[in-house]
Structures are given as structure tokens and as C-alpha cells.
Amino acid sequence: MARDYYAILGVRRDASKDEIKKAYRRLARELHPDVNPDPATQERFKEVTQAYEVLSDENKRRMFDMGADPFAPGGGGAGGPGGFGAAGFPFDDLMSAFFGGQAGGGRGARDRVRRGRSIKVRIELDLAETAFGVTKDVTFPTAVLCTTCQGEGTAKGTHRKTCDMCQGRGEVSQVTRSFLGQVMTTRPCPQCSGQGTVITDPCPDCAGEGRVREKVTRKVQIPAGVEDGTQIQLAGEGEVGPNGGPRGDIFLEIVQRPHPIFERRGDDLHCTITVPMTAAALGASFTFETLDGTEEIDLRPGTNSGHVITLPGRGTRHLDHHGRGDLMIQVDVETPAKLDEEQENLLRKFAELRGEDQPPGKFSPGRGGLFSRLRDTFTR
């Protein structure tokens, strides 16, 4: 006759994992051989543990619900790795679920050599330095290899010794008694911190850590085209790890100082030139200081306020690409706010000559957004 594992544990067929676990724990306390050595009770305990193994495993439970017994001959189940006795009880899983411990052996001694931390260093650069690249000497505090002990952490002429508490295993075991009998748990050795060895005579310079802290200076090549917030990774240039472990990384964070004239937008540079009304009307030439040096800018007669003069290739270099952005100069026409009597008379005479002494003004629809202008372009 097929066994009903739900009935053996006394739970419904739709019972949750927590309900199955609680039912098993209750029965295990009553039927464990240490509590009740009666042979019939021992057989009952085996049935209960076998039922728990099936119903606590999703695959085995699904198999049982479909009408197959995982412990039937050929069904596969009992006696696998990690089993317990004839019932194939999942001892390791139960120890972890009930006690938070680990049954049997542990993981052994830990590696005492660990990788060092990565560090972040901020570098302030001028606009020209970010545009064209620069080589900088960067100074920052970090952990470096102790030259006295070469990372070993021991005083000169001494060596690390095997821990006498764990005998070099890096962990200690403890046997406790529970309702399931004797349970062995393991934990990292508190004397050697799981390393299996201890330092009896630490290095006087690094106090046994194998590294010391000091300020170092690195010559760093900043590529052209970086901008504010760019991070550059220098692999293997960070802190030395404990006990002479490999270095971490350095992350250079670029901070671009504000420029008195130019505003950077991507790889393009923007600025505004304010000109008097007469220069905008008659045209003029201006000397302008760009990142590449002094240049002459010609303002055409009749230039309106808001006009943009573009100097191609006068922006910053493209990062990891050839070429440069542009320099965009917006013209701002300044209207005089105060006029003396002679200036006012001349300006009124100029308005009469142009027939603008009583201008009617021109009204037109306001400029729409980007999509409106695109629509007008394609519907013309």
C-alpha cells in the first residue's frame, strides 16, 4: 500500500512549508530515539522523517502529488549524500533550519591575504585642461606595502605560527545535546580569526597588518575631452590589501572649474557677446580670446539680438574620438537707456529719415515649440 506522507505528518495536502516544518518538529520531539527508545517508536520516527524529506522538497513533493513515491524502489531518494540513516533524513538542512549551525566539517582556514580597497580621488581641472588633456601629479593618502616585513606582518627573524586553539584548521567545533541527540556545529576560530595561524611577534612598523598608510604621488595622464563628473579607473593602483594582498583600484573623479566666459554643453562651448546698437546696425570687428588663442570676429551689418556666430572646431575635443565641438557665440544687442539732448535729437532725425518716427509695430504668431516648427517645415 502506498504511504500517505501528508497523513503521517498530520497535515493537509495544501499545507505550506512552515506548517509541514512545524508538524515535523512537534512529532520529532515526541518520537526521537533519545526521548523514546521503544523500537516501534523508532520505526514511527523514521516514517515521520521520511515524510518530511519528501514534503519539504518541492520536486519530491510534486512527484508524490502526481502519484509516484520518491522512496519506492527505483524512485530515487533514500541514502543520498547528506542523508541520515535508512530514512535519508536531510540532516544538514535541518540543522541549518533549526539551529543556524553547520553539521560536520566546515570550510577550513580562510585566506589571510585579501584585496585592498578601491579609493576615489577628486581632481580639479580648468576648462582648457579638460578640453585638450593634461598630465597631473596627484597626491593622496593610501595603504602601501610595509617594507620592513614585506607584507608578512611579523617582526624580523620571526614567522607566523599555527594556531594552538584550532590546530591550523581555522575553525573550532562544539558539540551540544538537543532533542535530536548530539549536534556538532562549527564556527571561525576566535583566536586566529579563521586564518589558522597567529602572529606572536608583530612587525613594529605595521603592527602585524603587513601595510602602512602614507601619502603617495602619482603622475596621471588625463585624456582630452573629459568633463565634469567623468571617472577614470586606474586598475591596481589603489590600497595594498592586508598581509600584502593585491591592490585595489583608483577612481579619479574630474571636477571642472567654472570658466569666466565659456559655458560647456557636451563638447560645444557657448558664450554671449554684448554689442551696442550702432555696431549691430553698421557691423564691426572684435578681438576674441578662444581656447586656441586670439581670433578676429566679424559682426555683419544688421545683426539682430539673438543671432549666433558659430566657430567650427573651437570647442573641446571629443573623448575617445577625433575632432572637436564648436564655439557658439550669441549676440546680445544693447539698446541705450540714457541719451543726452544731442543724441536724442540725432536719433529722432534718424527715425524720421527711415520713416520710423511713428512705427505701427508688427505683430506675428509666437514661435511654437520644436514639434510645431518641424510641422510647419514639412507642411510648407
C-alpha atoms as a printed R data frame, in Angstrom:
    type eleno elety resid chain resno      x       y       z
1   ATOM     1    CA   MET     A     1  0.000   0.000   0.000
2   ATOM     2    CA   ALA     A     2  1.313   3.456  -0.911
3   ATOM     3    CA   ARG     A     3  2.245   5.630   2.024
4   ATOM     4    CA   ASP     A     4  0.394   8.916   2.571
5   ATOM     5    CA   TYR     A     5  3.082  11.309   3.748
6   ATOM     6    CA   TYR     A     6  0.518  14.006   4.483
7   ATOM     7    CA   ALA     A     7 -1.321  11.671   6.836
8   ATOM     8    CA   ILE     A     8  1.930  10.585   8.505
9   ATOM     9    CA   LEU     A     9  2.712  14.228   9.400
10  ATOM    10    CA   GLY     A    10 -0.947  15.017  10.076
11  ATOM    11    CA   VAL     A    11 -1.179  17.971   7.662
12  ATOM    12    CA   ARG     A    12 -3.498  18.906   4.801
13  ATOM    13    CA   ARG     A    13 -2.447  18.311   1.211
14  ATOM    14    CA   ASP     A    14 -2.261  22.085   0.646
15  ATOM    15    CA   ALA     A    15 -0.163  22.675   3.768
16  ATOM    16    CA   SER     A    16  2.571  25.302   3.484
17  ATOM    17    CA   LYS     A    17  6.262  24.633   4.096
18  ATOM    18    CA   ASP     A    18  6.058  26.284   7.516
19  ATOM    19    CA   GLU     A    19  3.101  24.089   8.523
20  ATOM    20    CA   ILE     A    20  4.990  20.976   7.386
21  ATOM    21    CA   LYS     A    21  8.100  22.018   9.315
22  ATOM    22    CA   LYS     A    22  6.108  22.750  12.499
23  ATOM    23    CA   ALA     A    23  4.327  19.401  12.272
24  ATOM    24    CA   TYR     A    24  7.619  17.571  11.848
25  ATOM    25    CA   ARG     A    25  9.286  19.356  14.759
26  ATOM    26    CA   ARG     A    26  6.385  18.516  17.040
27  ATOM    27    CA   LEU     A    27  6.464  14.822  16.098
28  ATOM    28    CA   ALA     A    28 10.268  14.654  16.196
29  ATOM    29    CA   ARG     A    29 10.309  15.826  19.791
30  ATOM    30    CA   GLU     A    30  7.877  13.067  20.760
31  ATOM    31    CA   LEU     A    31  9.366  10.218  18.732
32  ATOM    32    CA   HIS     A    32 13.127  10.791  18.738
33  ATOM    33    CA   PRO     A    33 15.026   7.695  19.981
34  ATOM    34    CA   ASP     A    34 16.784   9.746  22.659
35  ATOM    35    CA   VAL     A    35 13.392  10.610  24.120
36  ATOM    36    CA   ASN     A    36 11.557   7.330  23.483
37  ATOM    37    CA   PRO     A    37 13.804   4.267  22.821
38  ATOM    38    CA   ASP     A    38 10.877   1.923  22.101
39  ATOM    39    CA   PRO     A    39 11.562   0.042  18.782
40  ATOM    40    CA   ALA     A    40  8.061   0.738  17.480
41  ATOM    41    CA   THR     A    41  8.529   4.414  18.197
42  ATOM    42    CA   GLN     A    42 11.835   4.386  16.335
43  ATOM    43    CA   GLU     A    43 10.126   2.979  13.252
44  ATOM    44    CA   ARG     A    44  7.482   5.652  13.545
45  ATOM    45    CA   PHE     A    45 10.259   8.302  13.763
46  ATOM    46    CA   LYS     A    46 11.788   7.001  10.534
47  ATOM    47    CA   GLU     A    47  8.408   7.294   8.780
48  ATOM    48    CA   VAL     A    48  7.967  10.853  10.036
49  ATOM    49    CA   THR     A    49 11.443  11.943   8.890
50  ATOM    50    CA   GLN     A    50 10.932  10.252   5.532
51  ATOM    51    CA   ALA     A    51  7.617  12.061   5.088
52  ATOM    52    CA   TYR     A    52  9.298  15.348   5.970
53  ATOM    53    CA   GLU     A    53 12.060  14.829   3.420
54  ATOM    54    CA   VAL     A    54  9.506  14.287   0.670
55  ATOM    55    CA   LEU     A    55  7.121  17.113   1.544
56  ATOM    56    CA   SER     A    56  9.828  19.679   2.300
57  ATOM    57    CA   ASP     A    57 11.422  19.192  -1.128
58  ATOM    58    CA   GLU     A    58  9.441  20.820  -3.958
59  ATOM    59    CA   ASN     A    59 10.488  18.273  -6.599
60  ATOM    60    CA   LYS     A    60  9.833  15.245  -4.399
61  ATOM    61    CA   ARG     A    61  6.519  16.659  -3.214
62  ATOM    62    CA   ARG     A    62  5.437  17.306  -6.798
63  ATOM    63    CA   MET     A    63  6.400  13.734  -7.693
64  ATOM    64    CA   PHE     A    64  4.383  12.372  -4.764
65  ATOM    65    CA   ASP     A    65  1.333  14.506  -5.643
66  ATOM    66    CA   MET     A    66  1.458  13.009  -9.154
67  ATOM    67    CA   GLY     A    67  1.226   9.515  -7.678
68  ATOM    68    CA   ALA     A    68  4.906   8.478  -7.529
69  ATOM    69    CA   ASP     A    69  6.694   7.669  -4.265
70  ATOM    70    CA   PRO     A    70 10.274   9.029  -4.344
71  ATOM    71    CA   PHE     A    71 11.304   6.310  -1.856
72  ATOM    72    CA   ALA     A    72  9.738   3.436  -3.759
73  ATOM    73    CA   PRO     A    73 12.210   1.027  -5.434
74  ATOM    74    CA   GLY     A    74 13.629   2.828  -8.467
75  ATOM    75    CA   GLY     A    75 12.039   6.085  -7.374
76  ATOM    76    CA   GLY     A    76 15.354   7.574  -6.231
77  ATOM    77    CA   GLY     A    77 15.589   9.244  -2.887
78  ATOM    78    CA   ALA     A    78 16.919   7.391   0.153
79  ATOM    79    CA   GLY     A    79 20.543   7.172   1.080
80  ATOM    80    CA   GLY     A    80 21.775  10.154  -0.996
81  ATOM    81    CA   PRO     A    81 24.539  12.470   0.099
82  ATOM    82    CA   GLY     A    82 23.710  14.304   3.266
83  ATOM    83    CA   GLY     A    83 21.191  11.621   4.296
84  ATOM    84    CA   PHE     A    84 20.565  10.285   7.783
85  ATOM    85    CA   GLY     A    85 20.150   6.561   8.359
86  ATOM    86    CA   ALA     A    86 17.771   4.421   6.347
87  ATOM    87    CA   ALA     A    87 15.238   7.210   6.036
88  ATOM    88    CA   GLY     A    88 17.544   9.524   4.083
89  ATOM    89    CA   PHE     A    89 16.823  12.380   6.508
90  ATOM    90    CA   PRO     A    90 18.284  15.727   5.292
91  ATOM    91    CA   PHE     A    91 20.433  16.314   8.370
92  ATOM    92    CA   ASP     A    92 22.411  19.351   7.100
93  ATOM    93    CA   ASP     A    93 19.282  21.200   6.000
94  ATOM    94    CA   LEU     A    94 17.552  20.516   9.276
95  ATOM    95    CA   MET     A    95 20.496  21.722  11.357
96  ATOM    96    CA   SER     A    96 20.552  24.964   9.407
97  ATOM    97    CA   ALA     A    97 16.787  25.452   9.693
98  ATOM    98    CA   PHE     A    98 16.543  24.585  13.415
99  ATOM    99    CA   PHE     A    99 19.818  25.806  14.923
100 ATOM   100    CA   GLY     A   100 21.514  28.089  12.376
101 ATOM   101    CA   GLY     A   101 24.608  25.893  12.684
102 ATOM   102    CA   GLN     A   102 26.559  23.658  10.390
103 ATOM   103    CA   ALA     A   103 26.762  19.898  10.707
104 ATOM   104    CA   GLY     A   104 30.003  18.046  10.146
105 ATOM   105    CA   GLY     A   105 33.138  19.728   8.787
106 ATOM   106    CA   GLY     A   106 33.454  23.416   7.912
107 ATOM   107    CA   ARG     A   107 35.207  25.329   5.205
108 ATOM   108    CA   GLY     A   108 38.698  25.264   6.639
109 ATOM   109    CA   ALA     A   109 41.126  28.121   7.201
110 ATOM   110    CA   ARG     A   110 40.422  31.413   5.478
111 ATOM   111    CA   ASP     A   111 42.891  33.054   3.135
112 ATOM   112    CA   ARG     A   112 44.639  35.764   5.160
113 ATOM   113    CA   VAL     A   113 45.642  37.678   2.023
114 ATOM   114    CA   ARG     A   114 42.817  39.943   0.804
115 ATOM   115    CA   ARG     A   115 42.490  42.542  -1.923
116 ATOM   116    CA   GLY     A   116 42.878  46.181  -0.919
117 ATOM   117    CA   ARG     A   117 40.140  48.782  -1.040
118 ATOM   118    CA   SER     A   118 39.485  50.947  -4.065
119 ATOM   119    CA   ILE     A   119 39.714  54.673  -3.421
120 ATOM   120    CA   LYS     A   120 38.245  57.764  -5.073
121 ATOM   121    CA   VAL     A   121 40.342  60.868  -5.732
122 ATOM   122    CA   ARG     A   122 38.895  64.198  -6.917
123 ATOM   123    CA   ILE     A   123 40.913  66.248  -9.418
124 ATOM   124    CA   GLU     A   124 40.049  69.871 -10.199
125 ATOM   125    CA   LEU     A   125 40.869  70.945 -13.754
126 ATOM   126    CA   ASP     A   126 40.487  74.109 -15.808
127 ATOM   127    CA   LEU     A   127 38.383  74.095 -18.964
128 ATOM   128    CA   ALA     A   128 41.462  74.069 -21.210
129 ATOM   129    CA   GLU     A   129 42.846  71.045 -19.328
130 ATOM   130    CA   THR     A   130 39.649  69.050 -19.797
131 ATOM   131    CA   ALA     A   131 39.425  70.140 -23.438
132 ATOM   132    CA   PHE     A   132 42.941  69.166 -24.502
133 ATOM   133    CA   GLY     A   133 44.104  66.748 -21.785
134 ATOM   134    CA   VAL     A   134 46.872  67.198 -19.255
135 ATOM   135    CA   THR     A   135 49.398  65.295 -17.132
136 ATOM   136    CA   LYS     A   136 48.914  65.887 -13.409
137 ATOM   137    CA   ASP     A   137 50.757  64.927 -10.233
138 ATOM   138    CA   VAL     A   138 48.058  63.670  -7.850
139 ATOM   139    CA   THR     A   139 48.804  63.258  -4.126
140 ATOM   140    CA   PHE     A   140 46.514  61.230  -1.839
141 ATOM   141    CA   PRO     A   141 46.708  59.061   1.328
142 ATOM   142    CA   THR     A   142 46.652  55.296   0.828
143 ATOM   143    CA   ALA     A   143 47.912  51.981   2.231
144 ATOM   144    CA   VAL     A   144 51.238  50.705   0.874
145 ATOM   145    CA   LEU     A   145 53.262  47.549   1.439
146 ATOM   146    CA   CYS     A   146 55.255  47.532   4.674
147 ATOM   147    CA   THR     A   147 58.884  47.426   3.553
148 ATOM   148    CA   THR     A   148 60.060  46.195   6.960
149 ATOM   149    CA   CYS     A   149 58.204  42.862   6.842
150 ATOM   150    CA   GLN     A   150 57.325  42.810   3.117
151 ATOM   151    CA   GLY     A   151 53.667  42.240   3.935
152 ATOM   152    CA   GLU     A   152 54.153  39.277   6.287
153 ATOM   153    CA   GLY     A   153 53.222  41.249   9.394
154 ATOM   154    CA   THR     A   154 55.873  39.532  11.542
155 ATOM   155    CA   ALA     A   155 58.922  41.013  13.213
156 ATOM   156    CA   LYS     A   156 62.292  40.460  11.574
157 ATOM   157    CA   GLY     A   157 63.538  36.876  12.050
158 ATOM   158    CA   THR     A   158 60.102  35.547  13.135
159 ATOM   159    CA   HIS     A   159 57.266  33.773  11.328
160 ATOM   160    CA   ARG     A   160 53.578  33.123  11.775
161 ATOM   161    CA   LYS     A   161 52.743  30.115  13.975
162 ATOM   162    CA   THR     A   162 49.999  27.544  13.776
163 ATOM   163    CA   CYS     A   163 47.061  28.484  15.982
164 ATOM   164    CA   ASP     A   164 47.010  26.204  19.041
165 ATOM   165    CA   MET     A   165 43.247  26.602  19.517
166 ATOM   166    CA   CYS     A   166 42.147  25.284  16.105
167 ATOM   167    CA   GLN     A   167 45.381  23.451  15.191
168 ATOM   168    CA   GLY     A   168 45.563  25.340  11.903
169 ATOM   169    CA   ARG     A   169 42.049  24.442  10.721
170 ATOM   170    CA   GLY     A   170 40.753  27.984  11.069
171 ATOM   171    CA   GLU     A   171 37.571  26.831  12.825
172 ATOM   172    CA   VAL     A   172 36.517  25.244  16.081
173 ATOM   173    CA   SER     A   173 33.763  22.696  16.674
174 ATOM   174    CA   GLN     A   174 31.294  22.473  19.515
175 ATOM   175    CA   VAL     A   175 29.100  19.502  20.428
176 ATOM   176    CA   THR     A   176 25.734  20.256  22.006
177 ATOM   177    CA   ARG     A   177 22.879  17.997  23.018
178 ATOM   178    CA   SER     A   178 19.389  18.590  21.652
179 ATOM   179    CA   PHE     A   179 16.149  16.700  21.207
180 ATOM   180    CA   LEU     A   180 17.754  15.117  18.122
181 ATOM   181    CA   GLY     A   181 20.773  13.944  20.083
182 ATOM   182    CA   GLN     A   182 24.319  15.268  19.812
183 ATOM   183    CA   VAL     A   183 24.771  18.073  17.274
184 ATOM   184    CA   MET     A   184 28.174  19.376  16.150
185 ATOM   185    CA   THR     A   185 28.456  22.985  14.988
186 ATOM   186    CA   THR     A   186 31.499  24.811  13.657
187 ATOM   187    CA   ARG     A   187 32.478  28.487  13.696
188 ATOM   188    CA   PRO     A   188 35.574  30.534  12.786
189 ATOM   189    CA   CYS     A   189 38.324  30.272  15.368
190 ATOM   190    CA   PRO     A   190 38.172  33.381  17.604
191 ATOM   191    CA   GLN     A   191 41.906  33.310  18.301
192 ATOM   192    CA   CYS     A   192 43.165  33.427  14.701
193 ATOM   193    CA   SER     A   193 40.000  34.898  13.085
194 ATOM   194    CA   GLY     A   194 39.709  31.800  10.912
195 ATOM   195    CA   GLN     A   195 43.186  32.103   9.364
196 ATOM   196    CA   GLY     A   196 44.729  29.079  11.058
197 ATOM   197    CA   THR     A   197 47.897  30.979  12.014
198 ATOM   198    CA   VAL     A   198 48.732  33.699  14.521
199 ATOM   199    CA   ILE     A   199 51.440  36.337  14.842
200 ATOM   200    CA   THR     A   200 53.253  36.151  18.161
201 ATOM   201    CA   ASP     A   201 55.814  38.867  17.324
202 ATOM   202    CA   PRO     A   202 54.167  41.507  15.123
203 ATOM   203    CA   CYS     A   203 56.147  43.870  12.929
204 ATOM   204    CA   PRO     A   204 56.792  47.097  14.880
205 ATOM   205    CA   ASP     A   205 56.095  49.303  11.849
206 ATOM   206    CA   CYS     A   206 52.758  47.885  10.647
207 ATOM   207    CA   ALA     A   207 51.541  46.194  13.880
208 ATOM   208    CA   GLY     A   208 51.084  42.906  12.046
209 ATOM   209    CA   GLU     A   209 48.883  44.215   9.208
210 ATOM   210    CA   GLY     A   210 51.543  43.972   6.513
211 ATOM   211    CA   ARG     A   211 50.873  47.507   5.257
212 ATOM   212    CA   VAL     A   212 51.282  51.103   6.394
213 ATOM   213    CA   ARG     A   213 49.497  54.339   5.483
214 ATOM   214    CA   GLU     A   214 51.281  57.215   3.818
215 ATOM   215    CA   LYS     A   215 50.773  59.926   1.216
216 ATOM   216    CA   VAL     A   216 51.825  58.998  -2.292
217 ATOM   217    CA   THR     A   217 52.072  60.975  -5.520
218 ATOM   218    CA   ARG     A   218 51.059  59.524  -8.865
219 ATOM   219    CA   LYS     A   219 51.638  61.089 -12.293
220 ATOM   220    CA   VAL     A   220 48.293  60.744 -14.077
221 ATOM   221    CA   GLN     A   221 47.547  61.293 -17.763
222 ATOM   222    CA   ILE     A   222 44.118  62.929 -18.190
223 ATOM   223    CA   PRO     A   223 42.767  62.321 -21.708
224 ATOM   224    CA   ALA     A   224 41.374  65.154 -23.816
225 ATOM   225    CA   GLY     A   225 37.599  65.566 -23.766
226 ATOM   226    CA   VAL     A   226 36.829  64.641 -20.164
227 ATOM   227    CA   GLU     A   227 34.126  66.701 -18.476
228 ATOM   228    CA   ASP     A   228 32.781  67.416 -15.022
229 ATOM   229    CA   GLY     A   229 31.836  64.149 -13.309
230 ATOM   230    CA   THR     A   230 33.903  61.865 -15.568
231 ATOM   231    CA   GLN     A   231 35.519  58.964 -13.689
232 ATOM   232    CA   ILE     A   232 38.810  57.402 -14.782
233 ATOM   233    CA   GLN     A   233 39.733  53.974 -13.407
234 ATOM   234    CA   LEU     A   234 43.360  53.161 -12.652
235 ATOM   235    CA   ALA     A   235 43.323  49.401 -12.151
236 ATOM   236    CA   GLY     A   236 45.638  48.033  -9.478
237 ATOM   237    CA   GLU     A   237 46.732  51.487  -8.232
238 ATOM   238    CA   GLY     A   238 44.641  51.591  -5.031
239 ATOM   239    CA   GLU     A   239 45.346  50.414  -1.486
240 ATOM   240    CA   VAL     A   240 47.527  47.373  -0.816
241 ATOM   241    CA   GLY     A   241 45.462  44.603   0.776
242 ATOM   242    CA   PRO     A   242 46.040  43.226   4.303
243 ATOM   243    CA   ASN     A   243 49.057  40.922   4.633
244 ATOM   244    CA   GLY     A   244 50.470  42.127   1.328
245 ATOM   245    CA   GLY     A   245 47.308  41.427  -0.685
246 ATOM   246    CA   PRO     A   246 46.796  42.784  -4.219
247 ATOM   247    CA   ARG     A   247 45.977  46.446  -4.699
248 ATOM   248    CA   GLY     A   248 42.506  47.808  -5.265
249 ATOM   249    CA   ASP     A   249 41.745  50.426  -7.914
250 ATOM   250    CA   ILE     A   250 41.819  54.212  -8.043
251 ATOM   251    CA   PHE     A   251 38.832  56.095  -9.438
252 ATOM   252    CA   LEU     A   252 39.703  59.650 -10.482
253 ATOM   253    CA   GLU     A   253 36.658  61.941 -10.425
254 ATOM   254    CA   ILE     A   254 37.041  65.005 -12.655
255 ATOM   255    CA   VAL     A   255 35.806  68.328 -11.280
256 ATOM   256    CA   GLN     A   256 35.832  71.081 -13.919
257 ATOM   257    CA   ARG     A   257 36.303  74.602 -12.554
258 ATOM   258    CA   PRO     A   258 33.863  77.242 -13.854
259 ATOM   259    CA   HIS     A   259 35.201  79.363 -16.727
260 ATOM   260    CA   PRO     A   260 34.695  83.145 -16.609
261 ATOM   261    CA   ILE     A   261 33.404  83.298 -20.205
262 ATOM   262    CA   PHE     A   262 32.541  79.892 -21.632
263 ATOM   263    CA   GLU     A   263 29.790  77.524 -20.648
264 ATOM   264    CA   ARG     A   264 30.339  73.920 -21.719
265 ATOM   265    CA   ARG     A   265 27.465  71.883 -23.130
266 ATOM   266    CA   GLY     A   266 28.769  68.490 -24.135
267 ATOM   267    CA   ASP     A   267 31.731  69.206 -26.404
268 ATOM   268    CA   ASP     A   268 30.415  72.609 -27.540
269 ATOM   269    CA   LEU     A   269 31.280  75.909 -25.870
270 ATOM   270    CA   HIS     A   270 28.756  78.735 -25.504
271 ATOM   271    CA   CYS     A   271 29.172  82.400 -24.638
272 ATOM   272    CA   THR     A   272 27.438  85.753 -25.194
273 ATOM   273    CA   ILE     A   273 28.876  88.943 -26.699
274 ATOM   274    CA   THR     A   274 27.100  92.206 -25.926
275 ATOM   275    CA   VAL     A   275 27.418  94.877 -28.643
276 ATOM   276    CA   PRO     A   276 25.997  98.415 -28.898
277 ATOM   277    CA   MET     A   277 23.067  99.080 -31.181
278 ATOM   278    CA   THR     A   278 25.222 101.052 -33.604
279 ATOM   279    CA   ALA     A   279 27.711  98.179 -34.003
280 ATOM   280    CA   ALA     A   280 24.883  95.756 -34.705
281 ATOM   281    CA   ALA     A   281 23.470  98.113 -37.323
282 ATOM   282    CA   LEU     A   282 26.721  99.113 -39.010
283 ATOM   283    CA   GLY     A   283 28.778  95.974 -38.446
284 ATOM   284    CA   ALA     A   284 32.060  95.698 -36.587
285 ATOM   285    CA   SER     A   285 35.078  93.528 -35.856
286 ATOM   286    CA   PHE     A   286 36.046  92.299 -32.397
287 ATOM   287    CA   THR     A   287 39.115  90.619 -30.953
288 ATOM   288    CA   PHE     A   288 38.079  87.495 -29.101
289 ATOM   289    CA   GLU     A   289 40.109  85.164 -26.850
290 ATOM   290    CA   THR     A   290 39.287  81.499 -27.551
291 ATOM   291    CA   LEU     A   291 40.863  78.337 -26.116
292 ATOM   292    CA   ASP     A   292 43.122  78.347 -29.192
293 ATOM   293    CA   GLY     A   293 44.251  81.941 -28.829
294 ATOM   294    CA   THR     A   294 43.169  85.355 -30.089
295 ATOM   295    CA   GLU     A   295 40.819  85.498 -33.087
296 ATOM   296    CA   GLU     A   296 39.028  88.240 -35.039
297 ATOM   297    CA   ILE     A   297 35.240  88.073 -35.171
298 ATOM   298    CA   ASP     A   298 33.332  89.961 -37.849
299 ATOM   299    CA   LEU     A   299 29.865  91.201 -36.991
300 ATOM   300    CA   ARG     A   300 27.822  91.688 -40.135
301 ATOM   301    CA   PRO     A   301 25.805  94.911 -40.583
302 ATOM   302    CA   GLY     A   302 22.200  94.499 -39.490
303 ATOM   303    CA   THR     A   303 22.864  91.750 -36.949
304 ATOM   304    CA   ASN     A   304 19.877  91.203 -34.662
305 ATOM   305    CA   SER     A   305 19.948  90.348 -30.993
306 ATOM   306    CA   GLY     A   306 19.938  86.566 -30.543
307 ATOM   307    CA   HIS     A   307 21.991  85.863 -33.662
308 ATOM   308    CA   VAL     A   308 24.529  83.062 -33.114
309 ATOM   309    CA   ILE     A   309 28.013  83.113 -34.599
310 ATOM   310    CA   THR     A   310 29.474  79.626 -34.916
311 ATOM   311    CA   LEU     A   311 33.194  78.918 -34.950
312 ATOM   312    CA   PRO     A   312 33.512  75.268 -36.056
313 ATOM   313    CA   GLY     A   313 36.096  73.130 -34.297
314 ATOM   314    CA   ARG     A   314 36.782  75.622 -31.500
315 ATOM   315    CA   GLY     A   315 35.140  73.571 -28.742
316 ATOM   316    CA   THR     A   316 36.589  70.723 -26.685
317 ATOM   317    CA   ARG     A   317 37.976  67.513 -28.129
318 ATOM   318    CA   HIS     A   318 35.698  64.505 -28.412
319 ATOM   319    CA   LEU     A   319 36.579  61.913 -25.777
320 ATOM   320    CA   ASP     A   320 37.915  58.737 -27.466
321 ATOM   321    CA   HIS     A   321 37.089  60.231 -30.895
322 ATOM   322    CA   HIS     A   322 38.715  62.520 -33.419
323 ATOM   323    CA   GLY     A   323 37.596  66.079 -33.923
324 ATOM   324    CA   ARG     A   324 36.229  68.816 -31.694
325 ATOM   325    CA   GLY     A   325 32.994  70.540 -30.845
326 ATOM   326    CA   ASP     A   326 32.064  74.086 -31.895
327 ATOM   327    CA   LEU     A   327 32.171  77.502 -30.256
328 ATOM   328    CA   MET     A   328 28.769  79.224 -30.304
329 ATOM   329    CA   ILE     A   329 28.725  82.994 -29.713
330 ATOM   330    CA   GLN     A   330 25.308  84.558 -29.161
331 ATOM   331    CA   VAL     A   331 24.962  88.250 -29.967
332 ATOM   332    CA   ASP     A   332 23.151  90.448 -27.464
333 ATOM   333    CA   VAL     A   333 22.337  93.922 -28.860
334 ATOM   334    CA   GLU     A   334 22.352  96.559 -26.142
335 ATOM   335    CA   THR     A   335 19.858  99.427 -26.504
336 ATOM   336    CA   PRO     A   336 20.978 102.679 -24.849
337 ATOM   337    CA   ALA     A   337 18.887 103.521 -21.803
338 ATOM   338    CA   LYS     A   338 20.009 107.125 -21.304
339 ATOM   339    CA   LEU     A   339 20.570 109.696 -24.078
340 ATOM   340    CA   ASP     A   340 21.670 113.306 -23.823
341 ATOM   341    CA   GLU     A   341 19.832 116.004 -25.790
342 ATOM   342    CA   GLU     A   342 22.128 115.877 -28.812
343 ATOM   343    CA   GLN     A   343 21.993 112.078 -29.023
344 ATOM   344    CA   GLU     A   344 18.225 112.091 -28.702
345 ATOM   345    CA   ASN     A   345 17.853 114.689 -31.480
346 ATOM   346    CA   LEU     A   346 20.147 112.704 -33.768
347 ATOM   347    CA   LEU     A   347 18.243 109.529 -33.107
348 ATOM   348    CA   ARG     A   348 14.898 111.218 -33.779
349 ATOM   349    CA   LYS     A   349 16.284 112.605 -37.052
350 ATOM   350    CA   PHE     A   350 17.452 109.070 -37.963
351 ATOM   351    CA   ALA     A   351 13.961 107.705 -37.232
352 ATOM   352    CA   GLU     A   352 12.382 110.406 -39.476
353 ATOM   353    CA   LEU     A   353 14.742 109.548 -42.306
354 ATOM   354    CA   ARG     A   354 13.720 105.897 -42.052
355 ATOM   355    CA   GLY     A   355 10.035 106.698 -41.600
356 ATOM   356    CA   GLU     A   356 10.078 105.163 -38.162
357 ATOM   357    CA   ASP     A   357  9.176 108.191 -36.106
358 ATOM   358    CA   GLN     A   358  5.707 106.700 -35.551
359 ATOM   359    CA   PRO     A   359  6.220 102.956 -36.057
360 ATOM   360    CA   PRO     A   360  2.989 100.938 -36.202
361 ATOM   361    CA   GLY     A   361  4.719  97.799 -34.899
362 ATOM   362    CA   LYS     A   362  4.389  94.343 -36.380
363 ATOM   363    CA   PHE     A   363  2.571  91.519 -34.687
364 ATOM   364    CA   SER     A   364  3.012  87.853 -35.585
365 ATOM   365    CA   PRO     A   365  2.200  84.495 -34.007
366 ATOM   366    CA   GLY     A   366  4.555  83.488 -31.229
367 ATOM   367    CA   ARG     A   367  7.142  80.865 -32.097
368 ATOM   368    CA   GLY     A   368  5.942  77.411 -31.169
369 ATOM   369    CA   GLY     A   369  7.969  74.590 -29.723
370 ATOM   370    CA   LEU     A   370 10.254  72.209 -31.584
371 ATOM   371    CA   PHE     A   371  7.436  69.977 -32.828
372 ATOM   372    CA   SER     A   372  5.434  72.961 -34.087
373 ATOM   373    CA   ARG     A   373  8.399  74.240 -36.073
374 ATOM   374    CA   LEU     A   374  9.017  70.778 -37.526
375 ATOM   375    CA   ARG     A   375  5.357  70.539 -38.535
376 ATOM   376    CA   ASP     A   376  5.491  73.937 -40.255
377 ATOM   377    CA   THR     A   377  8.671  72.914 -42.110
378 ATOM   378    CA   PHE     A   378  7.086  69.796 -43.604
379 ATOM   379    CA   THR     A   379  3.711  71.375 -44.405
380 ATOM   380    CA   ARG     A   380  5.060  74.323 -46.385
